[in-house]
């Protein structure tokens, strides 16, 4: 399997080609993420390292947020685990599309950098998945994501406080872009997005709950609201297929 070097080289180039538009988007988004990393006290090198090891916008932003609140390692681990839990499902889906003889190291390398965008272009290819396609996409996307984060931190250190605050608004735009499309397609998601806003505000004033750290409140609200939504409004297979069309 994957012994034809010419075919692997061609597939690798196709992955690079399809990864270029994603890489450009990553560069812009991660620049805004770098502002959050700067506010959490990270250096440009630390931000670069965080992004090269954790290529996930929501997970990294959650991590930078709890770092800024001086949360414990356990709280940071749980927050990032919850924020990135969807990648476990994506990994399972990709594993079912791989040839049974695919070596374990190919599976590990692909699993290291599963993002929403890379998953989408990889899973859309017909037949068994060739790991070299994903490697080509990773080669152009990972550096842009990491460099963008470092550049955001550098810019945050050079710019005035008012400009840094202005750039920080871009993060809210990034998350609006994440939640609005699925909320538009599924009213239940939109409802629970609004509920999460209200619940987060109320949690700041509830007895006992308000004394918990920000990271712990995020963990509790995420688990509770996600569990309630899953129990009361499970997504049926037909509805899931319709949403993916």
Short mmCIF file of C-alpha atoms in Angstrom, two decimals:
data_model
loop_
_atom_site.label_atom_id
_atom_site.label_comp_id
_atom_site.label_asym_id
_atom_site.label_seq_id
_atom_site.Cartn_x
_atom_site.Cartn_y
_atom_site.Cartn_z
CA UNK A 1 0.00 0.00 0.00
CA UNK A 2 1.26 3.52 -0.94
CA UNK A 3 4.37 2.05 -2.60
CA UNK A 4 3.85 3.88 -5.92
CA UNK A 5 6.06 6.94 -5.41
CA UNK A 6 4.82 8.76 -8.51
CA UNK A 7 1.18 8.39 -7.43
CA UNK A 8 1.98 9.48 -3.89
CA UNK A 9 3.85 12.51 -5.21
CA UNK A 10 0.88 13.52 -7.36
CA UNK A 11 -1.57 13.05 -4.48
CA UNK A 12 0.76 15.05 -2.22
CA UNK A 13 0.70 17.94 -4.72
CA UNK A 14 -3.09 17.77 -4.86
CA UNK A 15 -3.20 18.07 -1.09
CA UNK A 16 -0.93 21.13 -1.21
CA UNK A 17 -3.08 22.69 -3.92
CA UNK A 18 -6.32 22.17 -1.98
CA UNK A 19 -4.67 23.31 1.25
CA UNK A 20 -3.53 26.73 -0.03
CA UNK A 21 -6.93 28.49 0.33
CA UNK A 22 -7.30 26.96 3.80
CA UNK A 23 -3.80 28.12 4.73
CA UNK A 24 -4.60 31.71 3.77
CA UNK A 25 -7.72 31.62 5.92
CA UNK A 26 -5.73 30.13 8.79
CA UNK A 27 -3.19 32.96 8.56
CA UNK A 28 -5.90 35.59 9.06
CA UNK A 29 -7.77 33.76 11.82
CA UNK A 30 -4.66 32.78 13.77
CA UNK A 31 -3.46 36.39 13.71
CA UNK A 32 -6.52 37.31 15.76
CA UNK A 33 -5.88 34.27 17.94
CA UNK A 34 -2.38 35.63 18.56
CA UNK A 35 -3.94 38.71 20.16
CA UNK A 36 -5.68 36.43 22.67
CA UNK A 37 -2.39 34.61 23.27
CA UNK A 38 -0.67 37.95 23.88
CA UNK A 39 -3.35 38.94 26.39
CA UNK A 40 -2.69 35.62 28.16
CA UNK A 41 0.99 36.54 28.50
CA UNK A 42 2.49 34.20 25.90
CA UNK A 43 5.58 35.08 23.91
CA UNK A 44 5.69 34.81 20.12
CA UNK A 45 7.63 31.54 20.36
CA UNK A 46 5.20 30.11 22.92
CA UNK A 47 2.26 31.05 20.71
CA UNK A 48 3.95 29.49 17.68
CA UNK A 49 4.60 26.31 19.65
CA UNK A 50 1.01 26.20 20.96
CA UNK A 51 -0.38 26.47 17.43
CA UNK A 52 1.99 23.95 15.86
CA UNK A 53 1.04 21.42 18.55
CA UNK A 54 -2.68 22.30 18.85
CA UNK A 55 -4.06 23.27 15.46
CA UNK A 56 -7.57 24.14 16.63
CA UNK A 57 -9.06 27.61 16.90
CA UNK A 58 -11.75 26.92 19.50
CA UNK A 59 -9.47 24.68 21.57
CA UNK A 60 -6.61 27.16 21.54
CA UNK A 61 -8.81 30.12 22.32
CA UNK A 62 -10.28 28.18 25.24
CA UNK A 63 -6.76 27.32 26.38
CA UNK A 64 -5.55 30.93 26.15
CA UNK A 65 -8.66 32.07 28.02
CA UNK A 66 -8.08 29.78 30.99
CA UNK A 67 -4.35 30.62 30.98
CA UNK A 68 -5.30 34.29 31.30
CA UNK A 69 -7.45 33.44 34.34
CA UNK A 70 -4.56 31.56 35.98
CA UNK A 71 -6.49 28.29 35.87
CA UNK A 72 -4.95 24.98 36.89
CA UNK A 73 -3.50 22.48 34.42
CA UNK A 74 -6.43 20.16 35.05
CA UNK A 75 -8.96 22.87 34.22
CA UNK A 76 -7.07 23.79 31.06
CA UNK A 77 -6.91 20.12 30.03
CA UNK A 78 -10.65 19.62 30.53
CA UNK A 79 -11.62 22.82 28.71
CA UNK A 80 -9.48 21.98 25.67
CA UNK A 81 -10.65 18.35 25.71
CA UNK A 82 -14.29 19.45 25.62
CA UNK A 83 -13.68 22.12 22.97
CA UNK A 84 -11.87 19.63 20.73
CA UNK A 85 -14.02 16.57 21.41
CA UNK A 86 -15.55 16.70 17.93
CA UNK A 87 -12.20 15.73 16.47
CA UNK A 88 -12.54 12.33 18.13
CA UNK A 89 -15.59 11.71 15.97
CA UNK A 90 -13.82 12.99 12.87
CA UNK A 91 -10.90 10.65 13.58
CA UNK A 92 -13.26 7.69 13.76
CA UNK A 93 -14.87 8.70 10.47
CA UNK A 94 -11.49 8.99 8.71
CA UNK A 95 -10.32 5.66 10.11
CA UNK A 96 -13.25 3.95 8.39
CA UNK A 97 -12.14 5.37 5.04
CA UNK A 98 -8.57 4.10 5.28
CA UNK A 99 -7.35 0.88 3.70
CA UNK A 100 -7.18 -1.91 6.32
CA UNK A 101 -3.45 -2.27 5.63
CA UNK A 102 -2.69 1.38 6.38
CA UNK A 103 0.27 1.43 8.84
CA UNK A 104 -0.33 2.78 12.33
CA UNK A 105 2.10 5.67 11.90
CA UNK A 106 0.07 7.06 8.98
CA UNK A 107 -3.03 6.96 11.17
CA UNK A 108 -1.24 8.76 14.01
CA UNK A 109 0.17 11.47 11.75
CA UNK A 110 -3.21 12.21 10.17
CA UNK A 111 -4.88 12.17 13.59
CA UNK A 112 -2.37 14.74 14.83
CA UNK A 113 -3.76 17.46 12.55
CA UNK A 114 -7.46 16.86 12.03
CA UNK A 115 -9.23 20.20 11.65
CA UNK A 116 -12.71 20.97 10.34
CA UNK A 117 -11.32 22.13 7.00
CA UNK A 118 -8.76 19.37 6.49
CA UNK A 119 -11.34 16.78 7.47
CA UNK A 120 -13.77 18.20 4.90
CA UNK A 121 -11.38 18.09 1.94
CA UNK A 122 -9.98 14.69 2.95
CA UNK A 123 -13.28 12.91 3.56
CA UNK A 124 -14.65 14.27 0.25
CA UNK A 125 -12.12 12.31 -1.82
CA UNK A 126 -13.45 9.07 -3.34
CA UNK A 127 -12.18 5.62 -2.45
CA UNK A 128 -9.65 4.76 0.21
CA UNK A 129 -7.83 7.74 1.71
CA UNK A 130 -4.23 8.23 0.71
CA UNK A 131 -2.35 9.75 3.69
CA UNK A 132 -0.08 11.71 1.36
CA UNK A 133 -3.00 13.91 0.33
CA UNK A 134 -3.48 15.01 3.93
CA UNK A 135 0.28 15.43 4.36
CA UNK A 136 0.35 17.84 1.43
CA UNK A 137 -2.47 19.91 2.95
CA UNK A 138 -0.80 19.84 6.35
CA UNK A 139 2.48 21.08 4.87
CA UNK A 140 0.94 24.39 3.80
CA UNK A 141 -1.69 24.89 6.51
CA UNK A 142 0.23 24.16 9.71
CA UNK A 143 2.99 26.78 9.14
CA UNK A 144 0.43 29.47 8.27
CA UNK A 145 -1.58 28.73 11.40
CA UNK A 146 1.50 28.84 13.63
CA UNK A 147 3.16 31.83 11.99
CA UNK A 148 -0.10 33.77 12.07
CA UNK A 149 -0.38 33.21 15.83
CA UNK A 150 3.20 34.39 16.36
CA UNK A 151 2.63 37.47 14.18
CA UNK A 152 -0.51 38.31 16.16
CA UNK A 153 1.47 38.22 19.40
CA UNK A 154 4.26 40.36 17.91
CA UNK A 155 1.72 42.89 16.64
CA UNK A 156 0.04 42.90 20.03
CA UNK A 157 3.34 43.75 21.68
CA UNK A 158 4.04 46.60 19.24
CA UNK A 159 0.61 48.17 18.98
CA UNK A 160 -1.07 50.43 21.50
CA UNK A 161 -3.57 49.08 24.01
CA UNK A 162 -6.48 50.63 22.13
CA UNK A 163 -5.47 48.98 18.84
CA UNK A 164 -4.96 45.62 20.56
CA UNK A 165 -8.48 45.91 21.98
CA UNK A 166 -9.77 46.69 18.49
CA UNK A 167 -8.04 43.63 17.04
CA UNK A 168 -9.51 41.54 19.84
CA UNK A 169 -12.96 42.23 18.40
CA UNK A 170 -11.95 40.12 15.40
CA UNK A 171 -12.09 37.06 17.66
CA UNK A 172 -15.78 37.63 18.27
CA UNK A 173 -16.28 37.87 14.51
CA UNK A 174 -14.44 34.58 14.10
CA UNK A 175 -16.75 32.81 16.54
CA UNK A 176 -19.84 34.41 15.05
CA UNK A 177 -18.73 32.93 11.72
CA UNK A 178 -18.50 29.55 13.45
CA UNK A 179 -21.88 29.53 15.20
CA UNK A 180 -24.16 31.44 12.81
CA UNK A 181 -24.22 28.96 9.85
CA UNK A 182 -25.15 25.88 11.95
CA UNK A 183 -27.57 27.99 14.03
CA UNK A 184 -29.25 29.13 10.82
CA UNK A 185 -29.65 25.54 9.60
CA UNK A 186 -30.77 24.12 12.95
CA UNK A 187 -33.00 26.23 15.18
CA UNK A 188 -32.19 24.04 18.19
CA UNK A 189 -28.51 24.99 17.91
CA UNK A 190 -29.46 28.65 17.68
CA UNK A 191 -31.66 28.31 20.75
CA UNK A 192 -28.92 26.71 22.82
CA UNK A 193 -26.39 29.30 21.69
CA UNK A 194 -28.66 31.97 23.15
CA UNK A 195 -29.24 29.88 26.27
CA UNK A 196 -25.48 29.51 26.72
CA UNK A 197 -25.07 33.31 26.61
CA UNK A 198 -27.74 33.81 29.24
CA UNK A 199 -26.52 30.92 31.41
CA UNK A 200 -22.95 32.22 31.30
CA UNK A 201 -24.13 35.64 32.48
CA UNK A 202 -26.30 34.19 35.26
CA UNK A 203 -23.47 31.91 36.42
CA UNK A 204 -21.45 35.00 37.35
CA UNK A 205 -24.00 35.83 40.05
CA UNK A 206 -25.30 32.46 41.24
CA UNK A 207 -24.32 31.57 44.82
CA UNK A 208 -21.46 29.06 45.01
CA UNK A 209 -21.20 28.93 41.21
CA UNK A 210 -19.89 32.49 41.04
CA UNK A 211 -17.05 31.46 43.36
CA UNK A 212 -15.81 28.87 40.86
CA UNK A 213 -13.05 29.78 38.44
CA UNK A 214 -13.98 30.89 34.92
CA UNK A 215 -12.57 27.66 33.47
CA UNK A 216 -14.64 25.47 35.80
CA UNK A 217 -17.81 27.40 34.95
CA UNK A 218 -17.09 26.93 31.24
CA UNK A 219 -16.66 23.19 31.75
CA UNK A 220 -19.87 22.84 33.76
CA UNK A 221 -21.99 24.90 31.38
CA UNK A 222 -20.63 23.11 28.31
CA UNK A 223 -21.26 19.63 29.70
CA UNK A 224 -24.71 20.47 31.12
CA UNK A 225 -26.07 22.31 28.09
CA UNK A 226 -24.63 19.82 25.59
CA UNK A 227 -26.11 16.92 27.58
CA UNK A 228 -29.54 18.57 27.78
CA UNK A 229 -29.51 19.31 24.04
CA UNK A 230 -28.46 15.75 23.19
CA UNK A 231 -31.17 14.22 25.40
CA UNK A 232 -34.05 16.51 24.45
CA UNK A 233 -33.20 17.11 20.79
CA UNK A 234 -31.22 14.16 19.40
CA UNK A 235 -30.23 14.54 15.74
CA UNK A 236 -31.90 11.86 13.65
CA UNK A 237 -29.96 10.17 10.87
CA UNK A 238 -32.22 11.60 8.17
CA UNK A 239 -31.83 15.12 9.54
CA UNK A 240 -28.05 14.72 9.76
CA UNK A 241 -27.88 13.59 6.13
CA UNK A 242 -30.01 16.56 5.06
CA UNK A 243 -27.76 19.05 6.90
CA UNK A 244 -24.64 17.62 5.27
CA UNK A 245 -26.03 18.11 1.75
#
